[in-house]
mmCIF file of C-alpha atoms in Angstrom:
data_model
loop_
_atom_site.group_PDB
_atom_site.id
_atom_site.type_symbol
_atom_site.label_atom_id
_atom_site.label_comp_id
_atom_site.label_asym_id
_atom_site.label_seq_id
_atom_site.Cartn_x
_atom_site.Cartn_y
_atom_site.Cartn_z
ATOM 1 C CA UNK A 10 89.369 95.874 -25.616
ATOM 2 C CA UNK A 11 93.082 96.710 -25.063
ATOM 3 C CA UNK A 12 92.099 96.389 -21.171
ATOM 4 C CA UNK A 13 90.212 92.978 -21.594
ATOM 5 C CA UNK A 14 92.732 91.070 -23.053
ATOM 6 C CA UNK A 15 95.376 92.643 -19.979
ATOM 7 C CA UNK A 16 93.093 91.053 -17.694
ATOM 8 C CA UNK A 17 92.749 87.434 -19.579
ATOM 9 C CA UNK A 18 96.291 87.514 -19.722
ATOM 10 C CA UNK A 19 96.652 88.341 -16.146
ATOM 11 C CA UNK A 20 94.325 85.623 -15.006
ATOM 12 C CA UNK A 21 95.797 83.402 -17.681
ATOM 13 C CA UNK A 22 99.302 84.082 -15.622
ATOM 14 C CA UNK A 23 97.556 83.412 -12.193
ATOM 15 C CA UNK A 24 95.859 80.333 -13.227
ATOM 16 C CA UNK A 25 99.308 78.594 -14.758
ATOM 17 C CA UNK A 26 101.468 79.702 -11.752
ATOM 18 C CA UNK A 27 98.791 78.496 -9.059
ATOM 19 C CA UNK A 28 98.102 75.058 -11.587
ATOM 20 C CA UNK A 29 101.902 74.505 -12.476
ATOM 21 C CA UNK A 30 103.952 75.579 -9.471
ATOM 22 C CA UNK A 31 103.654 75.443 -5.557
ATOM 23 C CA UNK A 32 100.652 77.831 -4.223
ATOM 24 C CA UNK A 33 101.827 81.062 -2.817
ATOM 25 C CA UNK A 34 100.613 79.735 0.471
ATOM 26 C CA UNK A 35 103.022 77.133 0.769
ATOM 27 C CA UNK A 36 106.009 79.024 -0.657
ATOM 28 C CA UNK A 37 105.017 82.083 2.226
ATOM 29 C CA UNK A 38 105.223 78.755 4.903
ATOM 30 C CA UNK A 39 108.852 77.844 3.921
ATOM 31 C CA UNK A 40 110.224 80.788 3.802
ATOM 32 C CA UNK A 41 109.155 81.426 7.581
ATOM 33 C CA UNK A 42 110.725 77.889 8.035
ATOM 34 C CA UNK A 43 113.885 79.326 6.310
ATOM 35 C CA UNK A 44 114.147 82.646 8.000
ATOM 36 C CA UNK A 45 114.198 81.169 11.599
ATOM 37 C CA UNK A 46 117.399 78.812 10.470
ATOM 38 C CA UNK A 47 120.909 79.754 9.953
ATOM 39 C CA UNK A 48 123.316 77.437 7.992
ATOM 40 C CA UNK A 49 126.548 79.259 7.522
ATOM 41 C CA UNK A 50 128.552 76.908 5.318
ATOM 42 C CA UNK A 51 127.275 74.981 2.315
ATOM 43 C CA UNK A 52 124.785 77.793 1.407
ATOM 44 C CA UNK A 53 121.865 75.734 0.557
ATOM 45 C CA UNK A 54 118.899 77.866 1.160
ATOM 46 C CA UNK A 55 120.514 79.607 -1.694
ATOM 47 C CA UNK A 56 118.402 77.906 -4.037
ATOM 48 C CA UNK A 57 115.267 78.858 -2.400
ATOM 49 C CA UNK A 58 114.009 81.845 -4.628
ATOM 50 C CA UNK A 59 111.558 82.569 -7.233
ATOM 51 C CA UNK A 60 108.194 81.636 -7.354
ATOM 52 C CA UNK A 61 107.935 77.951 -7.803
ATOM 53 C CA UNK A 62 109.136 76.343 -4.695
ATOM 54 C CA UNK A 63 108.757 72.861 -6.339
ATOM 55 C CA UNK A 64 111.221 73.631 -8.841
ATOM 56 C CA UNK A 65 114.971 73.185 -7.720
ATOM 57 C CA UNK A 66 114.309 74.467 -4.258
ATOM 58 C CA UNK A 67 117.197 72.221 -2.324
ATOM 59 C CA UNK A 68 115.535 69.277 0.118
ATOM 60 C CA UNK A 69 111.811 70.140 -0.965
ATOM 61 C CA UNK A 70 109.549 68.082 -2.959
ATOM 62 C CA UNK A 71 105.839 68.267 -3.971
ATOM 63 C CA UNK A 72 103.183 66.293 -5.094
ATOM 64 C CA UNK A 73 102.808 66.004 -8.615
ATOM 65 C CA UNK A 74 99.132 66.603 -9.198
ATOM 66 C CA UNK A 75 98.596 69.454 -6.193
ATOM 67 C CA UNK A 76 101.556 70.488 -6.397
ATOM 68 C CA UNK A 77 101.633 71.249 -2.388
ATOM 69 C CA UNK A 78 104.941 70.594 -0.445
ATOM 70 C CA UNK A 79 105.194 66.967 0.432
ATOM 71 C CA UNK A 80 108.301 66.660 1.305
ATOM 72 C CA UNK A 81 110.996 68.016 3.579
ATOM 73 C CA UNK A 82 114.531 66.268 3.157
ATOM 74 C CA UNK A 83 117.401 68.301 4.794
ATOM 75 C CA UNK A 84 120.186 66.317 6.470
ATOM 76 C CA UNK A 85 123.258 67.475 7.568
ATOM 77 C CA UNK A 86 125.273 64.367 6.408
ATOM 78 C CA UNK A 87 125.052 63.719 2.837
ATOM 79 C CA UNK A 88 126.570 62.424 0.450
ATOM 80 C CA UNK A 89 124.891 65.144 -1.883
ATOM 81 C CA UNK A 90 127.695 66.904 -4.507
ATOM 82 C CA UNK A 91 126.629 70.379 -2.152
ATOM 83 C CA UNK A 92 128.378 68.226 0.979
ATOM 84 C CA UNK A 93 131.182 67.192 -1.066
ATOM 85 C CA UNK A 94 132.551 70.698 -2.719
ATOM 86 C CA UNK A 95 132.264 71.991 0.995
ATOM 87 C CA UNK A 96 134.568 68.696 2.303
ATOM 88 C CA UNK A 97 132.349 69.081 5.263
ATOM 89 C CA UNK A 98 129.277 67.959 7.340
ATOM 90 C CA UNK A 99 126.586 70.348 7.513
ATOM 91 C CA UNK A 100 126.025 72.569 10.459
ATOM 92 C CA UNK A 101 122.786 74.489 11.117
ATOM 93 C CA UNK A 102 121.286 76.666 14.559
ATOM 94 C CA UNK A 103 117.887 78.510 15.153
ATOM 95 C CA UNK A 104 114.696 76.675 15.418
ATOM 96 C CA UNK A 105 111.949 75.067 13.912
ATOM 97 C CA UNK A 106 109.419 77.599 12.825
ATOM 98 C CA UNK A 107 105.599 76.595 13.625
ATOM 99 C CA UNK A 108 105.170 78.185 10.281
ATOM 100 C CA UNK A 109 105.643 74.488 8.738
ATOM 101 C CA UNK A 110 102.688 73.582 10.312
ATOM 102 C CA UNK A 111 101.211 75.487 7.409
ATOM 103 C CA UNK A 112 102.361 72.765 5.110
ATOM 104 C CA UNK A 113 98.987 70.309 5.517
ATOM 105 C CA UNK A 114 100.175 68.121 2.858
ATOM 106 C CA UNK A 115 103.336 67.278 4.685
ATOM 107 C CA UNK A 116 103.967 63.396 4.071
ATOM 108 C CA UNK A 117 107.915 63.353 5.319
ATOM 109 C CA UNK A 118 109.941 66.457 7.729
ATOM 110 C CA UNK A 119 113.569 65.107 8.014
ATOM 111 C CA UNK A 120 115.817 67.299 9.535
ATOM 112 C CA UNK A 121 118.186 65.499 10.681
ATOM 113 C CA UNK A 122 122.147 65.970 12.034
ATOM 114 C CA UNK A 123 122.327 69.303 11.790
ATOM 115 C CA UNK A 124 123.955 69.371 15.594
ATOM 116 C CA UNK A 125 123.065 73.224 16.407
ATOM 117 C CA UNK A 126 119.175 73.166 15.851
ATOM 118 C CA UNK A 127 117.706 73.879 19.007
ATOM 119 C CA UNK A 128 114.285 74.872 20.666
ATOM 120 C CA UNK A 129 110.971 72.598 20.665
ATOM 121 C CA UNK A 130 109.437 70.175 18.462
ATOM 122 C CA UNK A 131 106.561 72.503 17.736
ATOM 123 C CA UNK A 132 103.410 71.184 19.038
ATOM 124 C CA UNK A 133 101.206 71.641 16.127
ATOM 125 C CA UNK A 134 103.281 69.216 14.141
ATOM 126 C CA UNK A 135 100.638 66.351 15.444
ATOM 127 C CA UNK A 136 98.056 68.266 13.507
ATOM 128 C CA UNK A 137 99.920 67.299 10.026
ATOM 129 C CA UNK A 138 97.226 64.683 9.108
ATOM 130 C CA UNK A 139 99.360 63.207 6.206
ATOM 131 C CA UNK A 140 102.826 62.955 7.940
ATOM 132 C CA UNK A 141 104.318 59.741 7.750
ATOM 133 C CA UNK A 142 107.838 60.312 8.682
ATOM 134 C CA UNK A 143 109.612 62.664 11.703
ATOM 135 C CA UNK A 144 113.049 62.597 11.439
ATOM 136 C CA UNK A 145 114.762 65.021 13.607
ATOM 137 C CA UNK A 146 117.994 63.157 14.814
ATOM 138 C CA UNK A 147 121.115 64.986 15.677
ATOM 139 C CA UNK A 148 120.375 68.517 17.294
ATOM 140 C CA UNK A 149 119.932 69.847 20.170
ATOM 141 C CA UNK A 150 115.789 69.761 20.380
ATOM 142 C CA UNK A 151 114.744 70.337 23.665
ATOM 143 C CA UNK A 152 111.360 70.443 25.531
ATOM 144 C CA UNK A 153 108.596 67.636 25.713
ATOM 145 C CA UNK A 154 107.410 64.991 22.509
ATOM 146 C CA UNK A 155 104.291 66.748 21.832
ATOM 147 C CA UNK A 156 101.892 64.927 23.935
ATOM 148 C CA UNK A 157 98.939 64.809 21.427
ATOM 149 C CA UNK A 158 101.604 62.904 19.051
ATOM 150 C CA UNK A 159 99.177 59.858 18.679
ATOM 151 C CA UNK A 160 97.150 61.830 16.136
ATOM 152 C CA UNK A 161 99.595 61.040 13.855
ATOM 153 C CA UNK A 162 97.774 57.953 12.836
ATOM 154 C CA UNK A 163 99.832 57.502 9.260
ATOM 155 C CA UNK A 164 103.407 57.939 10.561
ATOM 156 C CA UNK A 165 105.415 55.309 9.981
ATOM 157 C CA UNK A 166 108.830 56.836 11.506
ATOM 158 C CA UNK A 167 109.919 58.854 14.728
ATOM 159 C CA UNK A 168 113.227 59.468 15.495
ATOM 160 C CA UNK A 169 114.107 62.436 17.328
ATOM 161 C CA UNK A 170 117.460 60.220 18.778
ATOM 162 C CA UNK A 171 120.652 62.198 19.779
ATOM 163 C CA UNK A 172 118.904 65.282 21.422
ATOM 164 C CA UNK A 173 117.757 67.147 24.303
ATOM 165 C CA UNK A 174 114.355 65.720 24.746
ATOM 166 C CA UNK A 175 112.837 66.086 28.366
ATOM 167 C CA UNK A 176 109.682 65.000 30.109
ATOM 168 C CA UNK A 177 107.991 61.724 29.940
ATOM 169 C CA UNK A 178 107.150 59.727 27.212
ATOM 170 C CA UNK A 179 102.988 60.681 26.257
ATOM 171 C CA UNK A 180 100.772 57.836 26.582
ATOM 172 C CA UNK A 181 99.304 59.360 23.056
ATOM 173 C CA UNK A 182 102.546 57.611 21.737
ATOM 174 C CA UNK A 183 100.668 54.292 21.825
ATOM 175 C CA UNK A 184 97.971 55.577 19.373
ATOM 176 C CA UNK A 185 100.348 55.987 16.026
ATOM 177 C CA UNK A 186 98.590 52.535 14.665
ATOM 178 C CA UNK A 187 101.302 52.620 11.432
ATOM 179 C CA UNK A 188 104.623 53.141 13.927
ATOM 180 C CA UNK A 189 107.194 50.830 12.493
ATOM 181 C CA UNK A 190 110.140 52.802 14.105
ATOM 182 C CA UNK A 191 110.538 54.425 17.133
ATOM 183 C CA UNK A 192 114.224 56.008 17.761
ATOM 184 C CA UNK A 193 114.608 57.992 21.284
ATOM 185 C CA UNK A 194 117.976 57.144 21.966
ATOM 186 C CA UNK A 195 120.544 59.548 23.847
ATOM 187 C CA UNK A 196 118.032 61.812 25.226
ATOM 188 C CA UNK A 197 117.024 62.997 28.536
ATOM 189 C CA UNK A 198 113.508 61.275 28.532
ATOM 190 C CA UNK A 199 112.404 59.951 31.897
ATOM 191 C CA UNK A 200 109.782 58.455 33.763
ATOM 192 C CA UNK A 201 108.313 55.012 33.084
ATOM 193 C CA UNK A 202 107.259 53.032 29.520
ATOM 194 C CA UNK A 203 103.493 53.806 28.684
ATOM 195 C CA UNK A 204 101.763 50.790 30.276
ATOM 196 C CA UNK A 205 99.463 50.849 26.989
ATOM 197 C CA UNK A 206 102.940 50.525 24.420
ATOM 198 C CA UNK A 207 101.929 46.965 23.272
ATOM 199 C CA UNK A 208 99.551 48.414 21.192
ATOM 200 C CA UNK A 209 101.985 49.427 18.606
ATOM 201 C CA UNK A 210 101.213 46.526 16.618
ATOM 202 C CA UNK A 211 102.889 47.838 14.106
ATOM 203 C CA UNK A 212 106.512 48.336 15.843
ATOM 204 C CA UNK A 213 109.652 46.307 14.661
ATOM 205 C CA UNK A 214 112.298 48.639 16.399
ATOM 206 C CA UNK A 215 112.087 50.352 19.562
ATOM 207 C CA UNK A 216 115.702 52.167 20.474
ATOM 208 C CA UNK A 217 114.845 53.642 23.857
ATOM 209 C CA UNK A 218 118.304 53.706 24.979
ATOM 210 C CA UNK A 219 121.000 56.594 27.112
ATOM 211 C CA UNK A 220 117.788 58.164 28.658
ATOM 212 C CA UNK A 221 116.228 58.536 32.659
ATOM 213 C CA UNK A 222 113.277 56.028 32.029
ATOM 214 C CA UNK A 223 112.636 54.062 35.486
ATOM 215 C CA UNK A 224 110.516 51.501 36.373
ATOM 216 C CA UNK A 225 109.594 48.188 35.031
ATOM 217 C CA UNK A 226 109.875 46.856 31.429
ATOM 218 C CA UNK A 227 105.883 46.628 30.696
ATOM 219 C CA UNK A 228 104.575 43.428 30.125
ATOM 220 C CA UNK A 229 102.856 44.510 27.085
ATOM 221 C CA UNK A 230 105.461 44.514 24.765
ATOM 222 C CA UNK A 231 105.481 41.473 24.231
ATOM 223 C CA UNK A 232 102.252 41.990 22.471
ATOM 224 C CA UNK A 233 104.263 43.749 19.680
ATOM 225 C CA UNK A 234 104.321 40.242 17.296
ATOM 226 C CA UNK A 235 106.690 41.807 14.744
ATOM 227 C CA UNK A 236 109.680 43.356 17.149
ATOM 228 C CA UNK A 237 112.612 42.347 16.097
ATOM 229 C CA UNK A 238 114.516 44.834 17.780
ATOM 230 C CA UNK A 239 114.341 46.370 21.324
ATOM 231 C CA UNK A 240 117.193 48.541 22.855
ATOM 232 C CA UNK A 241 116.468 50.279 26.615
ATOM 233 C CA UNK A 242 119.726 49.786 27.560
ATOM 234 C CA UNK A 243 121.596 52.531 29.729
ATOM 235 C CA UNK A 244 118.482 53.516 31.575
ATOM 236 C CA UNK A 245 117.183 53.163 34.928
ATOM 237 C CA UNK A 246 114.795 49.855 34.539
ATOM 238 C CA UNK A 247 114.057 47.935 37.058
ATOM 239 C CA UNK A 248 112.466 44.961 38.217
ATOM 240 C CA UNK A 249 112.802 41.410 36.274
ATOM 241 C CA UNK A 250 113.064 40.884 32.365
ATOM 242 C CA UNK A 251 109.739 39.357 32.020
ATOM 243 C CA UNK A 252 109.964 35.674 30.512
ATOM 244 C CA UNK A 253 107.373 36.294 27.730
ATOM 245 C CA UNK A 254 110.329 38.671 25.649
ATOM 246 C CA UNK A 255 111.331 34.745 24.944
ATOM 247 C CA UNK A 256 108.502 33.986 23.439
ATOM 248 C CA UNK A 257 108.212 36.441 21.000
ATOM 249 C CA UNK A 258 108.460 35.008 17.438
ATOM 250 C CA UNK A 259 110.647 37.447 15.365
ATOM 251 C CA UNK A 260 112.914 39.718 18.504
ATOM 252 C CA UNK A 261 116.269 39.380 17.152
ATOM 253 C CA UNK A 262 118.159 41.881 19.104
ATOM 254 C CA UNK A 263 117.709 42.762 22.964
ATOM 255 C CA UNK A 264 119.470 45.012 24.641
ATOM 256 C CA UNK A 265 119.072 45.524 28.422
ATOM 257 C CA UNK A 266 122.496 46.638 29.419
ATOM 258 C CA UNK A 267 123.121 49.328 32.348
ATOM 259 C CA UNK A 268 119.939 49.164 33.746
ATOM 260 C CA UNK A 269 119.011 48.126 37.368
ATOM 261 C CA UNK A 270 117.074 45.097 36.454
ATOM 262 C CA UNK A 271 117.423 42.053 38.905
ATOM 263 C CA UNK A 272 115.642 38.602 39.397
ATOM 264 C CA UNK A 273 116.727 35.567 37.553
ATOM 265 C CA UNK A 274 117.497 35.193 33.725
ATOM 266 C CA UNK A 275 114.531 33.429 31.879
ATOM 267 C CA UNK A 276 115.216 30.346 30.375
ATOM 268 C CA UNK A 277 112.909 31.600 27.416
ATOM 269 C CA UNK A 278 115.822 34.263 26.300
ATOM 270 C CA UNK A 279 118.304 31.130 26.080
ATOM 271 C CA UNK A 280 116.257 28.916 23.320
ATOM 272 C CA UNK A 281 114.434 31.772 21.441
ATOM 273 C CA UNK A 282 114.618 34.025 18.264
ATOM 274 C CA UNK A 283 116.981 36.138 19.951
ATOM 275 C CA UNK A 284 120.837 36.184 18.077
ATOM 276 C CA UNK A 285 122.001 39.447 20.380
ATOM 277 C CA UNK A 286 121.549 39.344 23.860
ATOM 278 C CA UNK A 287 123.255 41.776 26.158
ATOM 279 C CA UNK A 288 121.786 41.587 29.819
ATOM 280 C CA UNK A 289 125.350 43.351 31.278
ATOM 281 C CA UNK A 290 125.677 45.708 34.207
ATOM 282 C CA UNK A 291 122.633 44.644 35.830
ATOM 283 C CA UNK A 292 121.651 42.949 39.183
ATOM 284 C CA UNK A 293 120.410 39.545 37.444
ATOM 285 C CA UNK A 294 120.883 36.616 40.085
ATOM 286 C CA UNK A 295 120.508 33.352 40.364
ATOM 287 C CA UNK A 296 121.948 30.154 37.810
ATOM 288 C CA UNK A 297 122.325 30.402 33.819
ATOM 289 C CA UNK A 298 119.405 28.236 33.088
ATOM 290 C CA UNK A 299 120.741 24.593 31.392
ATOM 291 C CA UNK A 300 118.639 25.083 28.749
ATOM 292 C CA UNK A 301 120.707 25.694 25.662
ATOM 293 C CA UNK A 302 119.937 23.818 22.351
ATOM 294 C CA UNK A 303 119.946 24.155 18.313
ATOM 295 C CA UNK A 304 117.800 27.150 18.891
ATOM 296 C CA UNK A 305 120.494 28.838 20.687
ATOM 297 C CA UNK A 306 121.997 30.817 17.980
ATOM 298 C CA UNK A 307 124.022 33.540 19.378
ATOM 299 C CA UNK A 308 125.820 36.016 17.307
ATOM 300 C CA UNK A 309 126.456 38.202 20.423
ATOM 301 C CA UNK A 310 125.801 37.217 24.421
ATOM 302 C CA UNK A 311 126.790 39.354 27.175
ATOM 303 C CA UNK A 312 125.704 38.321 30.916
ATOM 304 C CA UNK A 313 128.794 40.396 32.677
ATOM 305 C CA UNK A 314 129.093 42.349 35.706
ATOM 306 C CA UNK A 315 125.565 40.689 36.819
ATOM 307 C CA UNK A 316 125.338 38.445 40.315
ATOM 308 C CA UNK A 317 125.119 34.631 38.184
ATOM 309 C CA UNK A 318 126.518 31.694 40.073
ATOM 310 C CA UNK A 319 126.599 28.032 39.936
ATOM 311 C CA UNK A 320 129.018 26.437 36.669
ATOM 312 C CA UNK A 321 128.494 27.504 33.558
ATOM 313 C CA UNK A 322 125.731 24.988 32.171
ATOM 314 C CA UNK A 323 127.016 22.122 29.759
ATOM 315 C CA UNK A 324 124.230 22.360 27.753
ATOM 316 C CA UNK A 325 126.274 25.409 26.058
ATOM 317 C CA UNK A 326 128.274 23.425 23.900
ATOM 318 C CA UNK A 327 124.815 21.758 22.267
ATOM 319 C CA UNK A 328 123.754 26.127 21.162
ATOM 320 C CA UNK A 329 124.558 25.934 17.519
ATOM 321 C CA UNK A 330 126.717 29.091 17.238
ATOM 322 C CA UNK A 331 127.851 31.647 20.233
ATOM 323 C CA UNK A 332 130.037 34.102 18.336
ATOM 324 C CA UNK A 333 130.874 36.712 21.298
ATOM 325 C CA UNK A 334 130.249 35.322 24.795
ATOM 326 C CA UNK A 335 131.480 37.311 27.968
ATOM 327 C CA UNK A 336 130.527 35.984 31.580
ATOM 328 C CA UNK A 337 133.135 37.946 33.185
ATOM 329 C CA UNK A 338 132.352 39.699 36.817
ATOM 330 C CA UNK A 339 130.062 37.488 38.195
ATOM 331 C CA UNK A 340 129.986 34.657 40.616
ATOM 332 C CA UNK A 341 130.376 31.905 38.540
ATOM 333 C CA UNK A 342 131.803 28.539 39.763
ATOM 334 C CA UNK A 343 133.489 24.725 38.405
ATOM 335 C CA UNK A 344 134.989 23.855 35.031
ATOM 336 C CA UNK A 345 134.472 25.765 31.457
ATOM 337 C CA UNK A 346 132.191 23.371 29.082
ATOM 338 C CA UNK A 347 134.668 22.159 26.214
ATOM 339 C CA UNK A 348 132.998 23.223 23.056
ATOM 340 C CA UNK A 349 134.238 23.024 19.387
ATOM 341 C CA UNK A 350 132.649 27.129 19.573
ATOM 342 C CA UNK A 351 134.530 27.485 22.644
ATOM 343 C CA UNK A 352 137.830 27.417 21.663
ATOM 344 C CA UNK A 353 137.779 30.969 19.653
ATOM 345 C CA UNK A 354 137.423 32.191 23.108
ATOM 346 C CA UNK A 355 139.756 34.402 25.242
ATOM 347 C CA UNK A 356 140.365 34.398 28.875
ATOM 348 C CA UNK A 357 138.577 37.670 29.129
ATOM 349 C CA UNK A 358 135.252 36.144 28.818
ATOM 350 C CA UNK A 359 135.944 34.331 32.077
ATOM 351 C CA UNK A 360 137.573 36.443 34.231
ATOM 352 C CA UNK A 361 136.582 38.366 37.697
ATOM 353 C CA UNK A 362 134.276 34.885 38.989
ATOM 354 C CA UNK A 363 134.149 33.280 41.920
ATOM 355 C CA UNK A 364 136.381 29.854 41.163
ATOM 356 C CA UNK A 365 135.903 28.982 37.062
ATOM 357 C CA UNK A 366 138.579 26.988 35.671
ATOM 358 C CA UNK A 367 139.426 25.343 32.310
ATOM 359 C CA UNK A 368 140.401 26.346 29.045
ATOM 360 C CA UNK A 369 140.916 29.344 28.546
ATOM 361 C CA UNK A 370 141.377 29.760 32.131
ATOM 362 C CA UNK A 371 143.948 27.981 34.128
ATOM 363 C CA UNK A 372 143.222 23.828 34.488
ATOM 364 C CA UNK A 373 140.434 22.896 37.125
#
């Protein structure tokens, strides 16, 4: 009898660990995670012990009812009391253990601005069928974006921005249906933009910028209706910035600086959606189209260092606002429009053309 009621209490035990904390399964899987990490200063795998990772383990969440690890929250730059006792940012090396592939019920991984993480996304993150969010920013991740990333048809985030990301961009990238923001920036990503990226219908930032990506800006971006804001700046585009980026109803911001794009500016960018336009450091020829007008609302408009020439067109002074405008380093010619807007202005926003004169400039 005596041996019975040992058991029952046993399996009475079992039953309330495996119903009220995490399974054993998924406390085994961060625990790999952990071991392959090393954070030196703020200590805060300390908390990861006992049985229950859902209770008070630092960064990890789970699901209520399952009770299965949904959530992985670790950034480097906190505000969290942990960050301020320390009076310092977080710093963390070693890698990203495949073991957290083991967590299926994954919804969010953010590991972000650590600075000394290093070594590859692992490829079996894509087979996470619940992931929604992969933040990753601020380490020094190297290797390729896993290129069967488009089975991550529920993820909503990817920003793997400020690493040491190689290769090309997969054309599976096109495939995450629920993308709403895409964040690449200061990589080493080359080759061109997936001809197929206008089906991320879903897409209202793409921040491609400080990478090696070549070749033309695909026309099938514009098929993106909600964009609002589009950064490939400091790259190695080429070709013309095709008119239809005009056109598109809700692109706020577009940035196209450093780049080796050339042709003439569309008129579309000039009377459009668009309140920050920076087309600088390019080979852009040709006149400034005369087509400025109420819609011309310009918090921000850089055409400098391009090849522009002709006068600067009068219809400028009809935009109704242009808070930063610099036209300097180009070949532009005849007198400054006079403008209400215009008179905020400095000379440096002139300079370096071929024979522009007016205020702020010396008198035609």
């Amino acid at each position: 009898m005596g041996t019975s009621l040992l058991i029952t209490a046993v399996l009475v035990l079992v039953v309330g660990t495996a119903v009220n904390g995490c399974p054993p399964s998924d406390r085994a899987a961060l625990l790999a995670f952990k071991a392959a990490l090393h954070e030196p200063y703020l200590g805060i795998f300390k908390s990861w012990k006992g049985v229950d990772c859902c209770h008070k383990w630092y960064g990890v969440s789970c699901d209520p009812t399952t009770k299965r690890v949904a959530d992985i929250n670790l950034r480097g730059e906190s505000e969290d009391p942990i960050f301020q006792k320390a009076r310092r940012t977080g710093y963390m090396n070693g890698t990203i253990s495949p073991a957290i592939c083991k967590l299926t019920r994954l919804s969010s991984v953010i590991i972000a601005d650590w600075k000394g993480i290093s070594g590859v996304i692992p490829p079996c993150i894509s087979s996470l069928p619940f992931l929604r969010i992969l933040d990753l920013i601020g380490n020094q991740i190297s290797g390729e974006i896993p290129y069967d990333i488009g089975k991550l048809s529920h993820l909503t985030v990817l920003n793997i921005a400020d690493n040491r990301i190689t290769g090309r961009m997969p054309r599976s990238i096109a495939d995450l249906s629920s993308l709403m923001h895409l964040d690449l920036r200061n990589n080493l990503i080359s080759g061109t933009i997936p001809q197929n990226f206008g089906k991320l219908r879903m897409l209202s930032r793409a921040l491609l910028s400080g990478n090696r990506i070549y070749g033309p800006i695909p026309y099938t971006i514009t098929y993106i209706y909600r964009l609002s804001d589009l950064d490939l700046s400091l790259n190695r585009i080429s070709g013309p910035v095709p008119e239809s980026l005009g056109r598109m109803a809700v692109l706020a911001t577009l940035n196209l600086d450093g780049n080796n794009i050339s042709g003439k500016l569309p008129a579309t960018l000039l009377n459009s959606s668009i309140s920050i336009l920076n087309l600088s450091r390019n080979a852009i020829e040709g006149n400034i189209p005369d087509v400025f007008g109420p819609r011309s609302y310009f918090m921000m408009m850089d055409l400098s260092y391009n090849n522009l020439k002709g006068p600067i067109p009068k219809s400028i002074v009809d935009a109704s606002y242009i808070g930063h405008l610099d036209l300097s380093h180009n070949h532009l010619c005849g007198a400054i429009p006079a403008g209400s807007w215009f008179e905020h202005l400095e000379a440096a926003s002139f300079v370096n053309n071929d024979c522009l004169c007016g205020k702020p400039l010396k008198s035609c």
